[in-house]
Amino acid sequence: MSTAEPRRLLLVAADPRTADRAAGAGFHVRTLRYAAHLTPQGFAARVRRAAARHGAEGIVCLDDGPAAHAVRVAADTDGLALTSAESVRRLTDPAGLRQLLDEDGRFDTRGQPPAGPGFGVHTLTVHGVHHVLVVTTRRPATGTAHIREIAPAAVGGQELAELRSVVTALLDLADFQFGFADVHVVPAHDGPRVLAVRAGSGSRAGELLRATAGFDPETWLFRGLAGEPVPRPVPRCAAAVDGLGRVLGTAPSPSAIARAATVPAGASTAVATYT
């Protein structure tokens, strides 16, 4: 999509606040809600007709629902995708992710990671430039009332740099060009291991970033798309969210948040190790 032309976006399955953020960044916005009675392919056909009718120059689908892949394929077909459907599929589909990592050769998919909490590396990508917004400590799922993520993670500079390097290399490998990614990583003696990737705006990062840094990811996704430099969020405090994404509270430090609740230990299955 050329920034020299009128910028018209079709937002698919977007919250009204998302449309307001896109409009606030200077885009001409149309929205289209999911139609539950349609198949994914039928809904994708409706998206293509709506994009043509409104003269859309880009189709944005930040949702990860059942029709999302068909919508991204339709956007690809009409040259309106801001990132390819294949890039998202290879990241978010477990088999696709493993194949992607195996093909590259820098990632080792053998073995099991240590049991226990891992990290969530939350990114915003515009025009293929990846911005790591926050690294969180991620707790095992034990019900919606327990702490699930704490931001920011209490990690040292070297470990933080390794996490950033692993995740941005992975996004480059997939040729991910636009949107949000939530990458689940666990530490291991031979380097961070990637467990899974989720694309879209459904992660808990938004609430954590708003609570700790006053930073709204969707606002900056569209402002970045409009050509503004995306700033790095600077946390003023720590915060925790539960399994439903609700902020449970804030504190001066991650350790103070962690002491506020007892969270059972858990285990995960490794997908990959970056070396």
Coordinates of C-alpha atoms in Angstrom, one line a residue:
M1 CA 0.0 0.0 0.0
S2 CA 1.5 3.3 -1.0
T3 CA 1.6 6.1 1.6
A4 CA 1.5 8.6 -1.2
E5 CA -2.1 7.7 -2.1
P6 CA -5.3 8.1 -0.1
R7 CA -5.0 5.4 2.6
R8 CA -8.1 3.3 2.7
L9 CA -8.3 0.3 5.0
L10 CA -10.9 -2.4 5.5
L11 CA -10.7 -3.7 9.0
V12 CA -12.2 -7.2 9.4
A13 CA -13.7 -8.3 12.7
A14 CA -12.3 -5.2 14.4
D15 CA -13.4 -3.8 17.7
P16 CA -14.8 -0.2 17.3
R17 CA -11.9 1.1 19.3
T18 CA -9.5 -0.4 16.8
A19 CA -11.3 1.4 14.0
D20 CA -11.1 4.6 16.0
R21 CA -7.3 4.1 16.4
A22 CA -6.9 3.6 12.7
A23 CA -8.9 6.6 11.8
G24 CA -6.9 8.6 14.4
A25 CA -3.8 7.7 12.5
G26 CA -5.2 9.3 9.3
F27 CA -6.7 6.2 7.6
H28 CA -10.0 6.1 5.8
V29 CA -11.6 3.1 7.5
R30 CA -14.4 0.7 6.8
T31 CA -15.2 -2.2 9.0
L32 CA -16.7 -5.6 8.4
R33 CA -18.0 -7.9 11.1
Y34 CA -17.9 -11.6 11.0
A35 CA -21.0 -13.4 9.7
A36 CA -21.5 -16.5 11.7
H37 CA -23.8 -18.1 9.1
L38 CA -21.1 -18.0 6.4
T39 CA -18.3 -20.5 5.9
P40 CA -14.8 -19.1 6.1
Q41 CA -14.6 -19.1 2.3
G42 CA -18.0 -17.5 2.0
F43 CA -17.0 -14.8 4.5
A44 CA -13.7 -14.2 2.7
A45 CA -15.7 -13.7 -0.6
R46 CA -17.7 -11.1 1.2
V47 CA -14.5 -9.4 2.4
R48 CA -13.2 -9.2 -1.2
R49 CA -16.5 -7.6 -2.4
A50 CA -16.4 -5.1 0.4
A51 CA -12.8 -4.2 -0.3
A52 CA -13.6 -3.6 -3.9
R53 CA -16.7 -1.6 -3.1
H54 CA -14.9 0.7 -0.8
G55 CA -11.7 1.0 -2.8
A56 CA -9.6 -0.4 0.0
E57 CA -5.9 -0.4 -0.4
G58 CA -5.3 -2.8 2.5
I59 CA -7.2 -5.4 4.4
V60 CA -6.3 -5.7 8.1
C61 CA -7.4 -8.8 10.1
L62 CA -6.0 -8.8 13.6
D63 CA -8.4 -11.5 14.7
D64 CA -7.3 -15.2 15.0
G65 CA -10.8 -16.7 14.6
P66 CA -11.8 -19.5 12.3
A67 CA -12.2 -17.4 9.2
A68 CA -9.0 -15.4 9.7
H69 CA -6.8 -17.5 7.4
A70 CA -9.3 -17.5 4.6
V71 CA -9.6 -13.7 4.9
R72 CA -5.8 -13.4 4.7
V73 CA -5.7 -15.6 1.6
A74 CA -8.3 -13.4 0.0
A75 CA -6.3 -10.3 0.8
D76 CA -3.2 -12.0 -0.8
T77 CA -5.2 -12.8 -3.9
D78 CA -6.3 -9.2 -4.4
G79 CA -2.9 -7.7 -3.6
L80 CA -4.3 -6.1 -0.4
A81 CA -2.4 -8.1 2.3
L82 CA -0.1 -6.2 4.6
T83 CA 1.5 -9.6 5.5
S84 CA 1.0 -12.8 3.7
A85 CA -1.4 -15.5 4.8
E86 CA 1.5 -18.0 4.5
S87 CA 3.7 -16.0 6.9
V88 CA 1.0 -16.1 9.6
R89 CA 0.2 -19.7 9.0
R90 CA 3.9 -20.9 9.3
L91 CA 4.2 -19.0 12.6
T92 CA 1.0 -20.0 14.2
D93 CA 0.4 -23.6 13.0
P94 CA 2.4 -25.9 15.2
A95 CA 3.4 -28.2 12.2
G96 CA 4.2 -25.2 10.1
L97 CA 6.3 -23.6 12.8
R98 CA 8.3 -26.7 13.3
Q99 CA 8.9 -27.1 9.6
L100 CA 9.9 -23.5 9.3
L101 CA 12.5 -23.9 12.1
D102 CA 13.8 -27.2 10.8
E103 CA 14.3 -25.8 7.3
D104 CA 16.3 -22.8 8.6
G105 CA 18.9 -24.8 10.4
R106 CA 19.6 -22.2 13.2
F107 CA 17.0 -23.8 15.4
D108 CA 17.2 -27.2 17.1
T109 CA 13.8 -28.8 17.6
R110 CA 15.1 -31.7 19.7
G111 CA 14.7 -32.3 23.4
Q112 CA 12.5 -31.0 26.1
P113 CA 12.7 -27.6 27.8
P114 CA 12.9 -27.2 31.6
A115 CA 9.5 -27.3 33.4
G116 CA 8.2 -24.1 34.8
P117 CA 7.4 -20.5 33.8
G118 CA 8.5 -19.2 30.5
F119 CA 8.5 -15.8 28.7
G120 CA 6.0 -14.1 26.4
V121 CA 7.8 -11.9 23.9
H122 CA 5.2 -9.5 22.4
T123 CA 6.0 -7.7 19.2
L124 CA 4.6 -5.1 16.8
T125 CA 5.7 -5.3 13.2
V126 CA 5.2 -2.6 10.5
H127 CA 6.7 -2.8 7.0
G128 CA 8.8 -5.8 8.1
V129 CA 10.4 -3.9 11.0
H130 CA 9.9 -5.7 14.3
H131 CA 9.5 -3.9 17.6
V132 CA 9.7 -5.9 20.8
L133 CA 7.2 -4.1 23.0
V134 CA 7.5 -6.1 26.2
V135 CA 8.9 -9.4 27.6
T136 CA 6.7 -10.9 30.2
T137 CA 7.0 -13.8 32.7
R138 CA 4.4 -16.3 31.7
R139 CA 2.9 -18.7 34.2
P140 CA 1.3 -22.1 33.5
A141 CA -2.5 -22.2 33.0
T142 CA -4.1 -23.0 36.4
G143 CA -7.5 -21.3 36.0
T144 CA -8.6 -17.8 35.2
A145 CA -8.2 -16.4 38.7
H146 CA -4.4 -17.0 38.9
I147 CA -1.7 -14.8 37.6
R148 CA -0.8 -15.7 34.1
E149 CA 1.6 -13.0 33.0
I150 CA 3.7 -10.4 34.7
A151 CA 5.2 -7.4 32.9
P152 CA 8.0 -6.6 32.6
A153 CA 9.9 -9.9 33.1
A154 CA 12.7 -9.7 35.7
V155 CA 15.6 -10.7 33.4
G156 CA 19.1 -9.4 32.9
G157 CA 20.3 -7.5 29.9
Q158 CA 22.0 -10.5 28.2
E159 CA 19.0 -12.8 28.5
L160 CA 16.7 -10.0 27.3
A161 CA 19.0 -9.5 24.3
E162 CA 18.9 -13.2 23.5
L163 CA 15.1 -13.3 23.7
R164 CA 14.8 -10.3 21.4
S165 CA 17.3 -11.8 18.9
V166 CA 15.5 -15.2 18.8
V167 CA 12.1 -13.7 18.2
T168 CA 13.1 -11.1 15.6
A169 CA 15.1 -13.8 13.7
L170 CA 12.0 -16.0 13.8
L171 CA 9.7 -13.3 12.4
D172 CA 12.2 -12.5 9.7
L173 CA 12.4 -16.2 8.8
A174 CA 8.6 -16.3 8.3
D175 CA 8.7 -13.0 6.3
F176 CA 6.2 -11.5 8.8
Q177 CA 5.5 -7.9 7.6
F178 CA 2.7 -6.5 9.6
G179 CA 0.8 -7.1 12.9
F180 CA 1.2 -8.4 16.4
A181 CA 3.0 -11.6 17.5
D182 CA 3.0 -13.2 20.9
V183 CA 5.9 -15.7 21.0
H184 CA 6.1 -18.2 23.9
V185 CA 9.7 -18.9 24.8
V186 CA 11.2 -20.9 27.7
P187 CA 14.8 -20.8 28.9
A188 CA 17.2 -23.7 28.4
H189 CA 20.9 -24.3 29.1
D190 CA 21.6 -24.1 25.3
G191 CA 19.5 -21.0 24.7
P192 CA 15.8 -19.9 24.6
R193 CA 13.3 -22.4 23.1
V194 CA 10.3 -21.3 21.1
L195 CA 7.2 -23.1 22.0
A196 CA 4.4 -21.4 20.1
V197 CA 3.4 -18.2 18.3
R198 CA 0.1 -16.4 18.2
A199 CA -0.6 -13.6 15.8
G200 CA -3.3 -11.0 16.2
S201 CA -4.5 -8.7 18.9
G202 CA -5.9 -11.3 21.2
S203 CA -2.9 -11.6 23.6
R204 CA -2.7 -10.1 27.1
A205 CA 0.1 -7.7 26.1
G206 CA -2.2 -4.7 25.4
E207 CA -3.6 -4.5 28.9
L208 CA -0.1 -5.0 30.4
L209 CA 1.4 -2.3 28.3
R210 CA -1.4 0.1 29.0
A211 CA -1.1 -0.6 32.8
T212 CA 2.7 -0.4 33.0
A213 CA 3.8 2.1 30.3
G214 CA 0.7 3.9 29.2
F215 CA 1.3 2.5 25.7
D216 CA -1.5 1.4 23.5
P217 CA -0.2 -1.2 20.9
E218 CA -3.0 -0.8 18.4
T219 CA -2.6 3.0 18.3
W220 CA 1.0 2.6 17.4
L221 CA 0.4 -0.2 14.9
F222 CA -1.6 2.2 12.8
R223 CA 0.6 5.2 13.5
G224 CA 3.6 3.2 12.5
L225 CA 1.8 2.1 9.3
A226 CA 1.1 5.8 8.6
G227 CA 4.9 6.4 8.8
E228 CA 5.5 7.5 12.4
P229 CA 8.5 6.0 14.3
V230 CA 7.2 3.5 16.8
P231 CA 8.6 4.3 20.3
R232 CA 9.8 1.7 22.7
P233 CA 7.5 1.5 25.7
V234 CA 9.1 2.4 29.0
P235 CA 7.5 0.7 32.0
R236 CA 6.9 2.8 35.0
C237 CA 5.7 -0.1 37.2
A238 CA 5.0 -3.8 37.0
A239 CA 1.6 -5.4 36.5
A240 CA 0.0 -8.8 36.3
V241 CA -3.0 -10.2 34.4
D242 CA -5.1 -13.3 34.8
G243 CA -6.2 -15.8 32.2
L244 CA -8.9 -13.5 30.9
G245 CA -6.5 -10.7 30.4
R246 CA -7.8 -8.7 33.4
V247 CA -5.2 -6.6 35.2
L248 CA -5.0 -7.9 38.7
G249 CA -2.9 -5.1 40.1
T250 CA 0.3 -3.1 39.7
A251 CA 3.4 -2.8 41.9
P252 CA 6.8 -1.1 41.9
S253 CA 8.6 -4.3 40.7
P254 CA 7.9 -7.7 39.1
S255 CA 9.1 -9.4 42.3
A256 CA 6.5 -7.6 44.3
I257 CA 3.8 -8.7 42.0
A258 CA 5.0 -12.3 42.0
R259 CA 4.9 -12.4 45.8
A260 CA 1.3 -11.4 45.8
A261 CA 0.0 -14.8 44.6
T262 CA 1.0 -18.5 44.8
V263 CA 1.1 -20.0 41.3
P264 CA 1.5 -23.8 40.9
A265 CA 4.4 -25.0 38.8
G266 CA 3.8 -26.5 35.4
A267 CA 5.5 -28.0 32.3
S268 CA 5.5 -27.4 28.6
T269 CA 6.6 -29.3 25.5
A270 CA 9.4 -27.8 23.4
V271 CA 9.0 -26.8 19.8
A272 CA 12.4 -25.3 19.1
T273 CA 15.7 -24.1 20.4
Y274 CA 17.6 -21.2 18.8
T275 CA 21.3 -21.6 18.6

